[in-house]
Structure formats: C-alpha cells, structure tokens
XYZ file of N, CA and C in Angstrom:
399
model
N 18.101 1.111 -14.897
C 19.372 0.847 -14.266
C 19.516 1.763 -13.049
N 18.937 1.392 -11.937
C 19.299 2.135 -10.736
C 20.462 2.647 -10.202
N 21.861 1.759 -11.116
C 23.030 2.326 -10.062
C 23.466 3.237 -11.654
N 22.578 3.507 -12.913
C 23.086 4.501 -13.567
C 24.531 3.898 -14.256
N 24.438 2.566 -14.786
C 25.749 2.512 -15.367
C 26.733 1.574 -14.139
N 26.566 2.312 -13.081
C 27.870 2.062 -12.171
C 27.773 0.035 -11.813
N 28.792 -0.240 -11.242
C 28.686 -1.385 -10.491
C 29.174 -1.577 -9.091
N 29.317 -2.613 -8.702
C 29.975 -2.969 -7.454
C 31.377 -2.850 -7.015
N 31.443 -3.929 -8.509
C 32.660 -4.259 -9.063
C 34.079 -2.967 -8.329
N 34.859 -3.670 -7.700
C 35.831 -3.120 -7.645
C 35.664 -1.690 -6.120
N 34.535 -1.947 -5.675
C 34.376 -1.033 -4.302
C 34.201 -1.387 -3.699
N 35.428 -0.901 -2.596
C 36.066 -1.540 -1.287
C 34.614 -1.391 -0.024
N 34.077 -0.441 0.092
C 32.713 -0.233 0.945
C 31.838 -0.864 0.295
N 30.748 -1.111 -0.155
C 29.740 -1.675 -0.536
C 28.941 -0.773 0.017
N 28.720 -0.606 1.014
C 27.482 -0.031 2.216
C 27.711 1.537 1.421
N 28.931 2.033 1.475
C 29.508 3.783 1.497
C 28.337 4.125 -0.420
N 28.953 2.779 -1.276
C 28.334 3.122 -2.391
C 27.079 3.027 -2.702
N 26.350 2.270 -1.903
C 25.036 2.097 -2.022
C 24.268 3.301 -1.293
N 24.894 4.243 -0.873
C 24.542 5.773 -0.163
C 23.800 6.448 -1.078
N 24.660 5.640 -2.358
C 24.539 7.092 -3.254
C 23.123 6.805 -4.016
N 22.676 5.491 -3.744
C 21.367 5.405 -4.709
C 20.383 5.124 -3.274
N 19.910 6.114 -3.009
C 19.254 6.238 -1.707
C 17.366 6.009 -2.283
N 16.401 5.469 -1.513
C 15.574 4.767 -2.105
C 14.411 6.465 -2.382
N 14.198 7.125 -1.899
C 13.576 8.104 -1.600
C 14.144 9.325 -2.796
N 15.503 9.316 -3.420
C 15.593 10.211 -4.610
C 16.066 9.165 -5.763
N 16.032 8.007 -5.489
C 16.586 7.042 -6.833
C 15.335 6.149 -7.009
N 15.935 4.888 -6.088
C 15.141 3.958 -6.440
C 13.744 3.625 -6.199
N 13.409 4.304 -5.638
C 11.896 4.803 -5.297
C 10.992 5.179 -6.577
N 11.635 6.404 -6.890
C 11.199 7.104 -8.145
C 11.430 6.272 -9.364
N 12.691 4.828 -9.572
C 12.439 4.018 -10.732
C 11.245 3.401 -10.608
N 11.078 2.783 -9.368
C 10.460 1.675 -9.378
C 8.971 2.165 -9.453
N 8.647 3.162 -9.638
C 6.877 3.620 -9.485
C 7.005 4.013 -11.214
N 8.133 4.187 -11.654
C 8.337 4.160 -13.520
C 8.205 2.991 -13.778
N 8.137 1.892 -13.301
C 8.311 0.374 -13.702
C 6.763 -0.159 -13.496
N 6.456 0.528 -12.286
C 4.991 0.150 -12.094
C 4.110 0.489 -12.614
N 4.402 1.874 -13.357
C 3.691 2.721 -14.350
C 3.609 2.032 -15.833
N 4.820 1.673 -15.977
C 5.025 1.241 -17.442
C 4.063 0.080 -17.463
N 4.235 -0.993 -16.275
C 3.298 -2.187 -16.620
C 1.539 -2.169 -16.287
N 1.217 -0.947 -15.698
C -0.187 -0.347 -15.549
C -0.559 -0.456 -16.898
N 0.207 0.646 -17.475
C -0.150 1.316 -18.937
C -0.252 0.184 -19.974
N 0.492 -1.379 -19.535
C 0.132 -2.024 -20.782
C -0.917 -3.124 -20.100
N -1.580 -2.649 -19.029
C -2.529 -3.368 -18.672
C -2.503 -4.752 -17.484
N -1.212 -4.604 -16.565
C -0.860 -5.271 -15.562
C -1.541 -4.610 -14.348
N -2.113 -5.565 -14.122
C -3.066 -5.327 -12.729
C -2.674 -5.775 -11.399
N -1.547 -6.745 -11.269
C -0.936 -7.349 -10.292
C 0.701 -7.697 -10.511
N 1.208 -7.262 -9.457
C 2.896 -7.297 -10.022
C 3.685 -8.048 -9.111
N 4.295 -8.660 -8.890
C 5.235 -9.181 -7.904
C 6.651 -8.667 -8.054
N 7.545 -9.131 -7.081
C 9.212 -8.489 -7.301
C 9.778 -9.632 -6.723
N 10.908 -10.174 -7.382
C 12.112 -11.119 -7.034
C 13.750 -10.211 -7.367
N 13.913 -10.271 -5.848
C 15.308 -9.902 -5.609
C 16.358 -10.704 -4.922
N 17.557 -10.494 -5.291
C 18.506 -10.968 -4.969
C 19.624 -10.232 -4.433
N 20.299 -10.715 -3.099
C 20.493 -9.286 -1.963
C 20.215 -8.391 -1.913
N 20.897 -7.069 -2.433
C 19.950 -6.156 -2.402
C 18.856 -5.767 -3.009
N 18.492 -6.409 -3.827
C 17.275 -6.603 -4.444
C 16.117 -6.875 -3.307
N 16.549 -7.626 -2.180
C 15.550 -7.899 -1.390
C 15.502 -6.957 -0.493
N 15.924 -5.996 -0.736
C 15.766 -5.025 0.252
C 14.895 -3.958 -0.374
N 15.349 -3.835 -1.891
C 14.382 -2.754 -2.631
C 12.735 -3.268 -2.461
N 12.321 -4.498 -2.611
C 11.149 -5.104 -2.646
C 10.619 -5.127 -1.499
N 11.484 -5.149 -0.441
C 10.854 -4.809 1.439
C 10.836 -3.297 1.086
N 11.538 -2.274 1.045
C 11.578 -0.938 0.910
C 10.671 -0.611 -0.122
N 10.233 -1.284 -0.965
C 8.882 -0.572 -1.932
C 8.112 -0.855 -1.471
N 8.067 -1.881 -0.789
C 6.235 -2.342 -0.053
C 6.100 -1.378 1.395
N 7.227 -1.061 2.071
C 7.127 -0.429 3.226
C 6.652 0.903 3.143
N 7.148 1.425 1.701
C 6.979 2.912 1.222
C 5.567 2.901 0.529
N 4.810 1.995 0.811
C 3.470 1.966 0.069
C 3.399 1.515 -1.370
N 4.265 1.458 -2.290
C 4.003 0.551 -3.255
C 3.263 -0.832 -3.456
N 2.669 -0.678 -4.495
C 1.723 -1.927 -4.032
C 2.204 -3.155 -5.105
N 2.318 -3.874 -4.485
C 3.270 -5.018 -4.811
C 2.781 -5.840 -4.309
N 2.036 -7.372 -5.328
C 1.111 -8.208 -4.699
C 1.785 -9.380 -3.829
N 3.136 -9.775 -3.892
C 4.359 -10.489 -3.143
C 5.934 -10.441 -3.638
N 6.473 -11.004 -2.970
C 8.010 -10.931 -3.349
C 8.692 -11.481 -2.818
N 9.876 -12.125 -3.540
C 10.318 -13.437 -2.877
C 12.194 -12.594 -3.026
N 12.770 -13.221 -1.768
C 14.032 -12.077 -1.805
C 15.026 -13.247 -1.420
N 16.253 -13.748 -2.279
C 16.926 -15.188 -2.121
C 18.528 -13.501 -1.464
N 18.955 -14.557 -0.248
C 20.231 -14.067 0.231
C 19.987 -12.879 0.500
N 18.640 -12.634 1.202
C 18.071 -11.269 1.541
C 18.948 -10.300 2.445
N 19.317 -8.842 2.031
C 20.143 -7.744 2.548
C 19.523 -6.915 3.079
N 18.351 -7.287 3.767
C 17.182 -6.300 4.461
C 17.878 -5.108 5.101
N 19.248 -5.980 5.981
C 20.346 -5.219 6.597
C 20.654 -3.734 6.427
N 20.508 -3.475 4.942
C 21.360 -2.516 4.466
C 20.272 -1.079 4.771
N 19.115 -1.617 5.081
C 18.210 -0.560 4.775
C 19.074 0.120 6.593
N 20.144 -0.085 7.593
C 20.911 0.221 8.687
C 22.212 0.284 8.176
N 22.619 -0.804 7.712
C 23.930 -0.775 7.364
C 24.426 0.749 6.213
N 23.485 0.801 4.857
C 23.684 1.490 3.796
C 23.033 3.015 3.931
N 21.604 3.133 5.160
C 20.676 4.227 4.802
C 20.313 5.166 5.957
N 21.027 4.541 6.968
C 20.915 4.525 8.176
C 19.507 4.451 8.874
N 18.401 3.609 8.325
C 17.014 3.394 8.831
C 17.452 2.233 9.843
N 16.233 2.061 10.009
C 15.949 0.726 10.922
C 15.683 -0.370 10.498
N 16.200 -1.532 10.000
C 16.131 -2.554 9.162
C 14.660 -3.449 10.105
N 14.396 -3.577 11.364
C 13.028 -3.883 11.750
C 11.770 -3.524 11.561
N 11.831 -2.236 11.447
C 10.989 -1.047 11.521
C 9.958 -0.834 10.235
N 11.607 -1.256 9.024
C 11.267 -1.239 7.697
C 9.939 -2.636 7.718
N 10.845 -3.934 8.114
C 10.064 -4.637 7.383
C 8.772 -5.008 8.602
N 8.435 -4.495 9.537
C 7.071 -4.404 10.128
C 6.411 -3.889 8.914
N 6.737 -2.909 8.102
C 5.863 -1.698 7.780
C 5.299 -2.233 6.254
N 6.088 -3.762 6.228
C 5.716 -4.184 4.869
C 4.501 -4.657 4.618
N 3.760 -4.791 3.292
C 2.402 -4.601 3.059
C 1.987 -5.882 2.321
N 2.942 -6.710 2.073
C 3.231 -8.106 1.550
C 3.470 -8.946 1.655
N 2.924 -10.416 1.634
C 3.912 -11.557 2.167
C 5.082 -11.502 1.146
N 6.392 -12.343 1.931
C 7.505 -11.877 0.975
C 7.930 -13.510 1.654
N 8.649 -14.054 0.495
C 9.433 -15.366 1.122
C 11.036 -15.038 0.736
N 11.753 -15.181 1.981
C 13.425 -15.042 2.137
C 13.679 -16.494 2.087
N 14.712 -16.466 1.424
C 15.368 -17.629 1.292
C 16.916 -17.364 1.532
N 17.531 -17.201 3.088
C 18.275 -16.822 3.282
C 19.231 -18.424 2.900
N 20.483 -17.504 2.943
C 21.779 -18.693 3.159
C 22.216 -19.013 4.272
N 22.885 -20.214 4.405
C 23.678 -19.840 5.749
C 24.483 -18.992 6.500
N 25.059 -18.916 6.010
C 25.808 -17.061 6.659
C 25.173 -15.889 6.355
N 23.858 -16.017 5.905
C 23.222 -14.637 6.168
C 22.647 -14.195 7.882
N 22.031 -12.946 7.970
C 21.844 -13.191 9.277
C 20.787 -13.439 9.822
N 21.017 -13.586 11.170
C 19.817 -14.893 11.430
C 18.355 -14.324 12.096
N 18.867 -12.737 11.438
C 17.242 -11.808 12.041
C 16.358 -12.405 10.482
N 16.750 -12.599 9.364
C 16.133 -13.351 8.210
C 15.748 -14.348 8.082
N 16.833 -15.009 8.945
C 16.234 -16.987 8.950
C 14.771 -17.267 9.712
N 14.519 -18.468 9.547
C 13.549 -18.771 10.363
C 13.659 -18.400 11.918
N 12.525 -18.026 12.596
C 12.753 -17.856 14.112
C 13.396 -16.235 14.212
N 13.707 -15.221 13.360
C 14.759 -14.579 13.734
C 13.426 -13.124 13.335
N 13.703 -12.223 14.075
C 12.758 -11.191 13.967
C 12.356 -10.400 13.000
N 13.239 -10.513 12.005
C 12.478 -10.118 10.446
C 12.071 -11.166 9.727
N 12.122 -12.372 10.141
C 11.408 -13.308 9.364
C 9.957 -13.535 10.277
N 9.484 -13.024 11.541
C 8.777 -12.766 12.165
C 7.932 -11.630 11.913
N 8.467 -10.714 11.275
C 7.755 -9.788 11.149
C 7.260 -9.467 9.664
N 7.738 -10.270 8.777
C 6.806 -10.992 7.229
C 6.419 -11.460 7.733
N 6.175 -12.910 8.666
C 5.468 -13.603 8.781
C 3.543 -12.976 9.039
N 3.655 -11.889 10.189
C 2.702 -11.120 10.265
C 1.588 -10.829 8.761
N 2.129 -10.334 7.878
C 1.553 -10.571 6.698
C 1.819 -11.310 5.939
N 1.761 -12.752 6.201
C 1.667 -13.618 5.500
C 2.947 -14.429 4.751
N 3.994 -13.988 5.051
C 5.254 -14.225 4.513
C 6.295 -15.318 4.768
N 7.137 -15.816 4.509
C 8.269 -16.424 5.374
C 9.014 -16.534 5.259
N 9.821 -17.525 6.238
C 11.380 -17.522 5.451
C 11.790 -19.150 5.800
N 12.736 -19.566 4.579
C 13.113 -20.711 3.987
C 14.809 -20.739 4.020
N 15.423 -21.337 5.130
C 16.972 -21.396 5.269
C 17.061 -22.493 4.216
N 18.552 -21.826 3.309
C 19.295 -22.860 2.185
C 20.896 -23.076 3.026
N 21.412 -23.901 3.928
C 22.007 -24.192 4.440
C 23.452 -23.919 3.774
C-alpha cells in the first residue's frame, strides 16, 4: 500500500498529497519489494498496468531503471511526475526503457494522445498510444 492506509478521498489538492509519497523514498523502494517478491518465486518477466497515477509509477519505474518487460497505463497522469514532483514529465518518459501503451481519454492531455510528445517519445521504444474518445 503505497499511500500507507491513506486515500484521495476527501483532498482538496491531489498534486499537494501526492508530495508526500515521492517515488525515490516511497514508491520506488515498494516497487523493487514487489519485484523482489516475484524473483524469489521464480518470475522472470513482469509487466505493470496502471491507472492514472498508476501510469505514472510504471513510466517512473522504467525511467529509474527498473526492469519492467511493458506496461500499459489507461487515463495516463504522466503529468504529475511536474504537476506532483516537480520533474519534467518529458524528460521522464524519454528515459523510459519500455514500450508502454496509453490509452488516454478524451480530456486527458494531448502530450499522451496520439501525435502529442509523450506519446512520441514511448513510441521511440516501441510503445503507443490509443485515444478512447
């Protein structure tokens, strides 16, 4: 449980609370426990499916070198890795090591959709992105 119990539920920032589980002293350190756990019972290849910010942890584990064989991210919040962490939400997903398929919505933004520069820059390794209107 990365947010430790907590939820969303009921916080007016979104961005301010997601500060607090920063990927480099939280979710970083779960997710190489998760990768560990499925080593140890003999998983040799792993994928990740996230959902908003979920798709940002799965761009942010592959960018941070985790090895993660793809990942598919529906209503992708790549965003936040600027909005929530103050990184560079481009920067991040150049640095990714995976094809990843976004399946943005329509009102997501349109650096995710097809044509738009983070769906350009999965594309580079193999990735893409799939608008759900």
């Amino acid at each position: 449980d990365i947010q430790r119990g907590d939820t969303a539920e009921g916080k007016p920032n979104l961005p301010a609370w997601l500060k607090a589980f920063p990927y480099d002293r939280v979710v970083g350190p779960d997710m190489e426990l998760v990768l560990s756990w499925l080593s140890e019972r003999g998983a040799t290849s792993v994928g990740a499916l996230g959902f908003c910010w979920g798709a940002w942890v799965l761009s942010k584990a592959s960018a941070a070198g985790l090895r993660l064989k793809a990942g598919v991210g529906a209503h992708p919040s790549t965003m936040l890795e600027t909005v929530a962490h103050g990184g560079d939400e481009l920067q991040m997903m150049k640095q990714v090591k995976m094809p990843i398929l976004l399946l943005p919505a329509g009102n997501d933004a349109p650096a995710v959709k097809p044509g738009g520069a983070v769906a350009a820059a999965i594309a580079e390794v193999g990735g893409s992105s799939h608008e759900f209107p």
